[in-house]
Backbone as ProteinMPNN parsed JSONL, in Angstrom:
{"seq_chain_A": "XXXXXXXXXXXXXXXXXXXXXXXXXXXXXXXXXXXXXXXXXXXXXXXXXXXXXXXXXXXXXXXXXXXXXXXXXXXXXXXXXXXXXXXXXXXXXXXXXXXXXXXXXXXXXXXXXXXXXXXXXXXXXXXX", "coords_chain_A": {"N_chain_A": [[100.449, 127.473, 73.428], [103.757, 126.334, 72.926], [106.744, 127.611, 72.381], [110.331, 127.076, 70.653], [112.937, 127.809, 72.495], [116.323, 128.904, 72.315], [118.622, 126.273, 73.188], [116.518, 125.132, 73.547], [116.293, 124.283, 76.042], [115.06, 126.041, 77.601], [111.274, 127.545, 77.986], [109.427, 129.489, 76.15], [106.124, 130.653, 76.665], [104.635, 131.548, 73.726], [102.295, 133.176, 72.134], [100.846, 133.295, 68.669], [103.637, 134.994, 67.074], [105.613, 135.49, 64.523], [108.655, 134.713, 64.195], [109.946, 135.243, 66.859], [111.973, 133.181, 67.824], [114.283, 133.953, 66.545], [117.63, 135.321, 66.188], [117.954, 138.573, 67.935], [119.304, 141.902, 68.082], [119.969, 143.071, 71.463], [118.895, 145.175, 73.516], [119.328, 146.862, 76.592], [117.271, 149.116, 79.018], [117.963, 151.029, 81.848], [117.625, 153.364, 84.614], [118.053, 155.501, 83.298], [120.085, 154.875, 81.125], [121.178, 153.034, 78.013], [122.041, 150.321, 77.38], [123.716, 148.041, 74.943], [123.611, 144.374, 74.865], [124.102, 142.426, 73.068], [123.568, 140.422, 70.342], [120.79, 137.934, 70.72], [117.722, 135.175, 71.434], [115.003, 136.197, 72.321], [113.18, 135.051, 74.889], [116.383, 135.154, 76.381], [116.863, 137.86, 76.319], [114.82, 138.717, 77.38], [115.263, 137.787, 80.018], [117.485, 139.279, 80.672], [116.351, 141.585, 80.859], [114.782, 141.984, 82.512], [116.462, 141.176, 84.684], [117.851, 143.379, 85.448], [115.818, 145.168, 85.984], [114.332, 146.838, 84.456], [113.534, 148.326, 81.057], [113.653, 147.288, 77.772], [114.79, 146.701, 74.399], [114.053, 144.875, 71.796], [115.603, 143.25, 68.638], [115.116, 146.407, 67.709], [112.297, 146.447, 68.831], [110.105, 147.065, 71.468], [110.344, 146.356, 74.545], [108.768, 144.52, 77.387], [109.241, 143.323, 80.594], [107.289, 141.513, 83.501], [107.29, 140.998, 87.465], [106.72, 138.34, 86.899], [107.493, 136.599, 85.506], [106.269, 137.912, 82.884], [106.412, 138.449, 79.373], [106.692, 141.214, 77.522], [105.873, 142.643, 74.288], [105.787, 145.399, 72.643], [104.072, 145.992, 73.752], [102.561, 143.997, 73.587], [101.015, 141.171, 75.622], [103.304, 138.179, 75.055], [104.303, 136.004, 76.023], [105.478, 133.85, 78.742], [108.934, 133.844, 80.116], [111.407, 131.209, 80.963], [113.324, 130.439, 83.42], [116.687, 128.949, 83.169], [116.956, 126.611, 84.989], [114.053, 126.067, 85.352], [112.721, 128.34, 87.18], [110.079, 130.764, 87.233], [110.695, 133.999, 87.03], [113.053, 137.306, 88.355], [116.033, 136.274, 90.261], [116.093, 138.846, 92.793], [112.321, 139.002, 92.701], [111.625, 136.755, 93.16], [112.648, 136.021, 95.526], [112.254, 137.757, 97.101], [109.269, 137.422, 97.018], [109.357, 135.585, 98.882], [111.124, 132.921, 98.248], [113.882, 130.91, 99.815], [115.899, 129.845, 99.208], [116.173, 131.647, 96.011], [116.77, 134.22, 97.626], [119.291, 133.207, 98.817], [120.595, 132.594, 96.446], [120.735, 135.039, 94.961], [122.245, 136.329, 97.112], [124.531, 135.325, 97.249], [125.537, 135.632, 94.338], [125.544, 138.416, 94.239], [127.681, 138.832, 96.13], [129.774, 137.65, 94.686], [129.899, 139.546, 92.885], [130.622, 141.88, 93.844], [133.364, 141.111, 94.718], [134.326, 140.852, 92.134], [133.984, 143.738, 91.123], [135.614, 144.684, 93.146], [138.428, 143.921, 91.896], [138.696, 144.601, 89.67], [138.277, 147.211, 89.748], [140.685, 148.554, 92.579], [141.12, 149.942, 95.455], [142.104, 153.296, 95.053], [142.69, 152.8, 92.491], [141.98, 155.071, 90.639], [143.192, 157.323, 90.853], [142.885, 158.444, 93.452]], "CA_chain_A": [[101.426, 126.955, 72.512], [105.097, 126.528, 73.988], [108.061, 127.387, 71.262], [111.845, 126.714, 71.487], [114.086, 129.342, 72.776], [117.808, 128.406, 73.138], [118.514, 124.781, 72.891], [115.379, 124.126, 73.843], [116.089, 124.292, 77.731], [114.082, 127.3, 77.943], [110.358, 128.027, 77.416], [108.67, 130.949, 76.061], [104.578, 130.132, 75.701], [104.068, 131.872, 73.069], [101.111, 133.557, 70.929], [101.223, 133.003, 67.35], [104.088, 136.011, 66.388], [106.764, 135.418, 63.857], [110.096, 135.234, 63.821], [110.705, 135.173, 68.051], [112.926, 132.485, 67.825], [115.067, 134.314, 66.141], [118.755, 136.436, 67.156], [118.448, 140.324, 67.384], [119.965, 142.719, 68.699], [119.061, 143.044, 72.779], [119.636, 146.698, 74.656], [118.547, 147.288, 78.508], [117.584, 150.59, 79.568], [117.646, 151.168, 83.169], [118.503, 154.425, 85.262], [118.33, 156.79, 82.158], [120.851, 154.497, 80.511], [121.062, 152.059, 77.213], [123.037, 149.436, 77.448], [123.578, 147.123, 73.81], [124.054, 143.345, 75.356], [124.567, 141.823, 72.188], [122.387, 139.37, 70.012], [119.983, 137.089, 71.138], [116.756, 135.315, 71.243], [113.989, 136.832, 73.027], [114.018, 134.564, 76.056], [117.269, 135.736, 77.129], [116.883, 139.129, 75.904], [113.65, 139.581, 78.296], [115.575, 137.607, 81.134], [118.271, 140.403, 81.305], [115.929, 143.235, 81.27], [114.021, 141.245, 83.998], [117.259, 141.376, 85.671], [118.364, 145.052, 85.131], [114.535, 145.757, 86.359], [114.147, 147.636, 83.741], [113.007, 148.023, 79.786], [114.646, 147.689, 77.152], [114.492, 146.469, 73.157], [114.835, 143.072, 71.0], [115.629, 143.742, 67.572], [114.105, 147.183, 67.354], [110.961, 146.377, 69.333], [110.182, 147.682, 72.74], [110.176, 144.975, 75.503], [108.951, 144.812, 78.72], [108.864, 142.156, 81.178], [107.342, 141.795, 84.725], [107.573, 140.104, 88.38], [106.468, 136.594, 87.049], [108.554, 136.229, 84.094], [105.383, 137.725, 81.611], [106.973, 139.099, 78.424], [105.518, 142.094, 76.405], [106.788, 142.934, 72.929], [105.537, 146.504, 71.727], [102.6, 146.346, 74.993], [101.389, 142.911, 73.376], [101.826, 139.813, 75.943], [103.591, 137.132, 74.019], [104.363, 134.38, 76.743], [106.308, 133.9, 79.942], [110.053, 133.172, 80.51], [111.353, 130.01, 81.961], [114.945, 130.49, 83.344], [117.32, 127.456, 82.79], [116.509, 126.101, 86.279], [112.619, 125.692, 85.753], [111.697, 128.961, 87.687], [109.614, 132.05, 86.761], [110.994, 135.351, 87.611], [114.436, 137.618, 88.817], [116.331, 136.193, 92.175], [115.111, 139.473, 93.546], [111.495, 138.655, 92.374], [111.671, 135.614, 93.72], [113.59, 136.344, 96.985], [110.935, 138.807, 97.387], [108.034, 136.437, 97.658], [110.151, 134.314, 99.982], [111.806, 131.526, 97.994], [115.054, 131.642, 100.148], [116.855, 129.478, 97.717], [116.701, 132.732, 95.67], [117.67, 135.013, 98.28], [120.672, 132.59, 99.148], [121.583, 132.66, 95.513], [121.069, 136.583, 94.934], [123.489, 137.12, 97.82], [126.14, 134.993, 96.44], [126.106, 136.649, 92.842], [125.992, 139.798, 94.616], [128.95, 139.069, 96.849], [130.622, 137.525, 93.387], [129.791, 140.76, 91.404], [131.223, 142.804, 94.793], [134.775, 140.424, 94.725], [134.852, 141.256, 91.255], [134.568, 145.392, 91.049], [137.087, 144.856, 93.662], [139.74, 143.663, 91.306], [138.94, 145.491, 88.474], [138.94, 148.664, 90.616], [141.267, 148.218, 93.77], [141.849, 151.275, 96.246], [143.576, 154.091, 94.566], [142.954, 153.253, 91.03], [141.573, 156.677, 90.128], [144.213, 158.309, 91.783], [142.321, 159.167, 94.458]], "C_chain_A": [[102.799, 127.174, 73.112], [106.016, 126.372, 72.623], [109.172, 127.259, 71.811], [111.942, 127.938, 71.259], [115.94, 128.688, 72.683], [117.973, 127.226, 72.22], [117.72, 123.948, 73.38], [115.076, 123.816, 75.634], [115.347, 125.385, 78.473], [112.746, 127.342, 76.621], [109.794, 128.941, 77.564], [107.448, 130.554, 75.767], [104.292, 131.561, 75.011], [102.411, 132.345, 71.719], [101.576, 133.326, 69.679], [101.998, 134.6, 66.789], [105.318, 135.737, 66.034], [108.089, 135.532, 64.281], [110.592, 135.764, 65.942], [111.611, 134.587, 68.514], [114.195, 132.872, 67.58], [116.34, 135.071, 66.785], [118.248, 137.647, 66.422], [118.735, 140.632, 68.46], [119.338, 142.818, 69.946], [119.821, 144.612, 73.526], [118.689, 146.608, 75.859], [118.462, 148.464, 78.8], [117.375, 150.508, 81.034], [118.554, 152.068, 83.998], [118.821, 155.322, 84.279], [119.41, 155.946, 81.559], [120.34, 153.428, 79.487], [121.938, 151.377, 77.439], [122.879, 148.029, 76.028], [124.003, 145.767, 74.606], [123.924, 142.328, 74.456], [123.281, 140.893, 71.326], [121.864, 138.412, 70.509], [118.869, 136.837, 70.838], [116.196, 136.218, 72.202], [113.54, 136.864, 74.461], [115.207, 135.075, 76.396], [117.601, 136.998, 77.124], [116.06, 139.695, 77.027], [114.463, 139.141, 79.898], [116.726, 138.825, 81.514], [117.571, 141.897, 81.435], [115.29, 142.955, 82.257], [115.177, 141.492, 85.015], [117.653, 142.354, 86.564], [116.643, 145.94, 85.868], [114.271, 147.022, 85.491], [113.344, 147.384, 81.964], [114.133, 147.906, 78.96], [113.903, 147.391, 75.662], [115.129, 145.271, 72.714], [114.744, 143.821, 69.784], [114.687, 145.152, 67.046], [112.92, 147.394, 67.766], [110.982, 146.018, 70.759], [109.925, 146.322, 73.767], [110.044, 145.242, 77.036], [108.657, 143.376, 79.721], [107.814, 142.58, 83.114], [107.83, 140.541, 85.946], [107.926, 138.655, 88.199], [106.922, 135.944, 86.167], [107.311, 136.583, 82.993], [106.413, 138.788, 80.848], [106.63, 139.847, 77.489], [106.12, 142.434, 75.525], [105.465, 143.966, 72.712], [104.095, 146.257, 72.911], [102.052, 145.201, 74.582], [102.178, 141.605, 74.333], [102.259, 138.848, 75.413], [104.066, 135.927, 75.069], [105.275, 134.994, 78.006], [107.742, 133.448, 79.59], [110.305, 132.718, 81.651], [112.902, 130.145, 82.275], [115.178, 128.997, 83.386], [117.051, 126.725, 84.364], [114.81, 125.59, 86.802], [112.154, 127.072, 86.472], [111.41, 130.318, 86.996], [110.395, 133.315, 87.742], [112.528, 135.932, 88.243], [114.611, 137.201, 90.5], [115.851, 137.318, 93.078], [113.454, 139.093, 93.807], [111.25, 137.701, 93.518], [111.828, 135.424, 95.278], [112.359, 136.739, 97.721], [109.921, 137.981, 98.025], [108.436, 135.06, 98.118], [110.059, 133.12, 99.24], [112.953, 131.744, 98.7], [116.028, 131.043, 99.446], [117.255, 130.349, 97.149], [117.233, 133.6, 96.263], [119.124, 134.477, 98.549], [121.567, 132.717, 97.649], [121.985, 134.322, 95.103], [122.194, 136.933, 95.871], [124.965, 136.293, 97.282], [126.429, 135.695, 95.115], [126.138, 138.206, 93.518], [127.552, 139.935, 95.62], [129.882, 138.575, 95.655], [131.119, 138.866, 92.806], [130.652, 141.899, 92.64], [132.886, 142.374, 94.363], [134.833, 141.068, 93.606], [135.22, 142.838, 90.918], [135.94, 145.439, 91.967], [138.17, 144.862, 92.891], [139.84, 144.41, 90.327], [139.2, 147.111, 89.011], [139.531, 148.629, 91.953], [141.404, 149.688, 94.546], [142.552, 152.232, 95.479], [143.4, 154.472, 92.861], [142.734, 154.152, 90.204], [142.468, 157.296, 90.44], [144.015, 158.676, 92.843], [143.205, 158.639, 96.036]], "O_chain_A": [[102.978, 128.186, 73.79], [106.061, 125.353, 71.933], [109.351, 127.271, 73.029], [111.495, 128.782, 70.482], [116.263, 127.782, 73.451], [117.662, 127.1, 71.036], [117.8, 122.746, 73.633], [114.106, 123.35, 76.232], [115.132, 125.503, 79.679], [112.779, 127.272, 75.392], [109.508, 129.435, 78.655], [107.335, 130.047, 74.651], [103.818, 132.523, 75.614], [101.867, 131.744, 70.793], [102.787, 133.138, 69.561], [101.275, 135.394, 66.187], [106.201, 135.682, 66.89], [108.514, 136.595, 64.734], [111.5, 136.565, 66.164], [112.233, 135.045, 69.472], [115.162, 132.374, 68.158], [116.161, 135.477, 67.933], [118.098, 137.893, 65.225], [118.593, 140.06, 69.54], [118.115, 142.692, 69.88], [120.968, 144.876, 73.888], [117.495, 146.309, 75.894], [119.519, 149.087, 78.9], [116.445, 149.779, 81.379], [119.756, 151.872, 84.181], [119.876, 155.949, 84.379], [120.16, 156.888, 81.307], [119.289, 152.85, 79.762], [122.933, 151.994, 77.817], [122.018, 147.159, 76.155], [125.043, 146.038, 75.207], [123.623, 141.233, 74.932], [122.153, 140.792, 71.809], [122.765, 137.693, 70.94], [118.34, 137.658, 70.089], [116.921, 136.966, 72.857], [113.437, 137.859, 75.179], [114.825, 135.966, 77.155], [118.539, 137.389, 77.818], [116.315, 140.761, 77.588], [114.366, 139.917, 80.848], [116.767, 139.235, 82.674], [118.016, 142.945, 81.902], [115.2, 143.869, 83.076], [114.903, 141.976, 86.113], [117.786, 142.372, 87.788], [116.552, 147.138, 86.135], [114.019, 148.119, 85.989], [112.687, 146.37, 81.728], [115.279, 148.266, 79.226], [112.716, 147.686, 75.523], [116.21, 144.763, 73.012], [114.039, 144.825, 69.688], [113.78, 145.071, 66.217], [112.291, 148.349, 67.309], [111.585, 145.069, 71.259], [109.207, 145.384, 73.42], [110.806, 145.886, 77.759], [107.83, 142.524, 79.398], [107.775, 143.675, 83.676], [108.46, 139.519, 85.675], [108.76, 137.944, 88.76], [106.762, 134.73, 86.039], [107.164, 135.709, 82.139], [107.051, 139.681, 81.405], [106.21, 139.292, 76.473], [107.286, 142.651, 75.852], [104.32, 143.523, 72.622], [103.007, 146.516, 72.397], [100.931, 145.036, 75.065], [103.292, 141.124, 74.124], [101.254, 138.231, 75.06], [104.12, 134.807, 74.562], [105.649, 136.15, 78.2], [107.786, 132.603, 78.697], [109.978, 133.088, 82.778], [113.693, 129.95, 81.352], [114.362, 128.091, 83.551], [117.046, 125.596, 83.874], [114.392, 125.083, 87.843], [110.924, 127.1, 86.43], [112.249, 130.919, 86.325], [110.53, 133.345, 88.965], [113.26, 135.03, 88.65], [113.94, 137.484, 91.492], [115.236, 136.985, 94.092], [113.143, 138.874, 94.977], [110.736, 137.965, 94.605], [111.13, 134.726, 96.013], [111.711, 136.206, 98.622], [109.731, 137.848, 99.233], [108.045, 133.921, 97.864], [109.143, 132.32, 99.427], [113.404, 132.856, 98.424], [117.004, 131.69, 99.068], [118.471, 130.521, 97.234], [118.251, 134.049, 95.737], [120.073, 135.259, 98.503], [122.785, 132.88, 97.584], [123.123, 134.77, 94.967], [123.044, 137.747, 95.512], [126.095, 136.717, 97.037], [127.497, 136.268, 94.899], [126.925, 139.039, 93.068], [128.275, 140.925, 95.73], [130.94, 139.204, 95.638], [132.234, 139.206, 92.409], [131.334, 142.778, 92.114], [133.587, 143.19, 93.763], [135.451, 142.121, 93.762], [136.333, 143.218, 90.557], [136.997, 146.003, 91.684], [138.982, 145.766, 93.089], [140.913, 144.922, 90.007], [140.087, 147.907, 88.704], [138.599, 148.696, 92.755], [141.941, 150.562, 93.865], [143.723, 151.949, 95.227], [143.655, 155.472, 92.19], [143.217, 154.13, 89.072], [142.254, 158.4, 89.94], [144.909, 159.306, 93.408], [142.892, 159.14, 97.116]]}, "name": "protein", "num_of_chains": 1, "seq": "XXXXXXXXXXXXXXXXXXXXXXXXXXXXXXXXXXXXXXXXXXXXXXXXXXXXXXXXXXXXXXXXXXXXXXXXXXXXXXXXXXXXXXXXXXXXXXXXXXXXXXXXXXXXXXXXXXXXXXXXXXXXXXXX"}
């Protein structure tokens, strides 16, 4: 069975369990840390803990994803996520089992996300 996520540009195949469509609350744990990343569905809730390689929670209920985009709510599989591009799984993931498309794009958001700490923290700004 394939439900909407989003606006519909993303699919989650879903098992028959209530109320996934829905916004809640999304936290990431990863590295002994929580991190709250605001409301969402479920789909994009599991794609950032997919990201973060880590676990985290959708409204209250434990979430785990793996390699291939499968999505577990509370240890039960409930479907795969489809990122907005058609493919299963994190640019690492991916990279990993040699797509180099993904590796080419992982190193640009990683040299993005580098440019950016730059500016927000420049040489010095600690005092140091």
């Amino acid at each position: 069975m394939r439900g909407f996520l989003g606006a519909g540009l993303f699919v989650l195949a879903l098992l028959p369990t209530p109320g996934l469509a829905q916004m809640a609350p999304c936290a990431v744990q990863h590295g002994g840390m929580s991190l709250n990343v605001g409301a969402m569905a479920l789909d994009a809730c599991a794609r950032t803990i997919q990201a973060a390689q880590g676990i985290g929670s959708w409204g209250g209920r434990r979430v785990q994803t793996d390699g291939r985009g499968g999505v577990y709510l509370d240890g039960r599989f409930v479907g795969t996520a489809v990122n907005p591009s058609g493919t299963v799984g994190s640019l690492r993931d991916r990279c990993l089992h040699g797509d180099t498309a993904a590796c080419n794009q992982w190193g640009r958001q990683s040299e993005a996300a580098s440019r950016q700490m730059e500016r927000m923290y420049p040489k010095g700004w600690a005092g140091r």
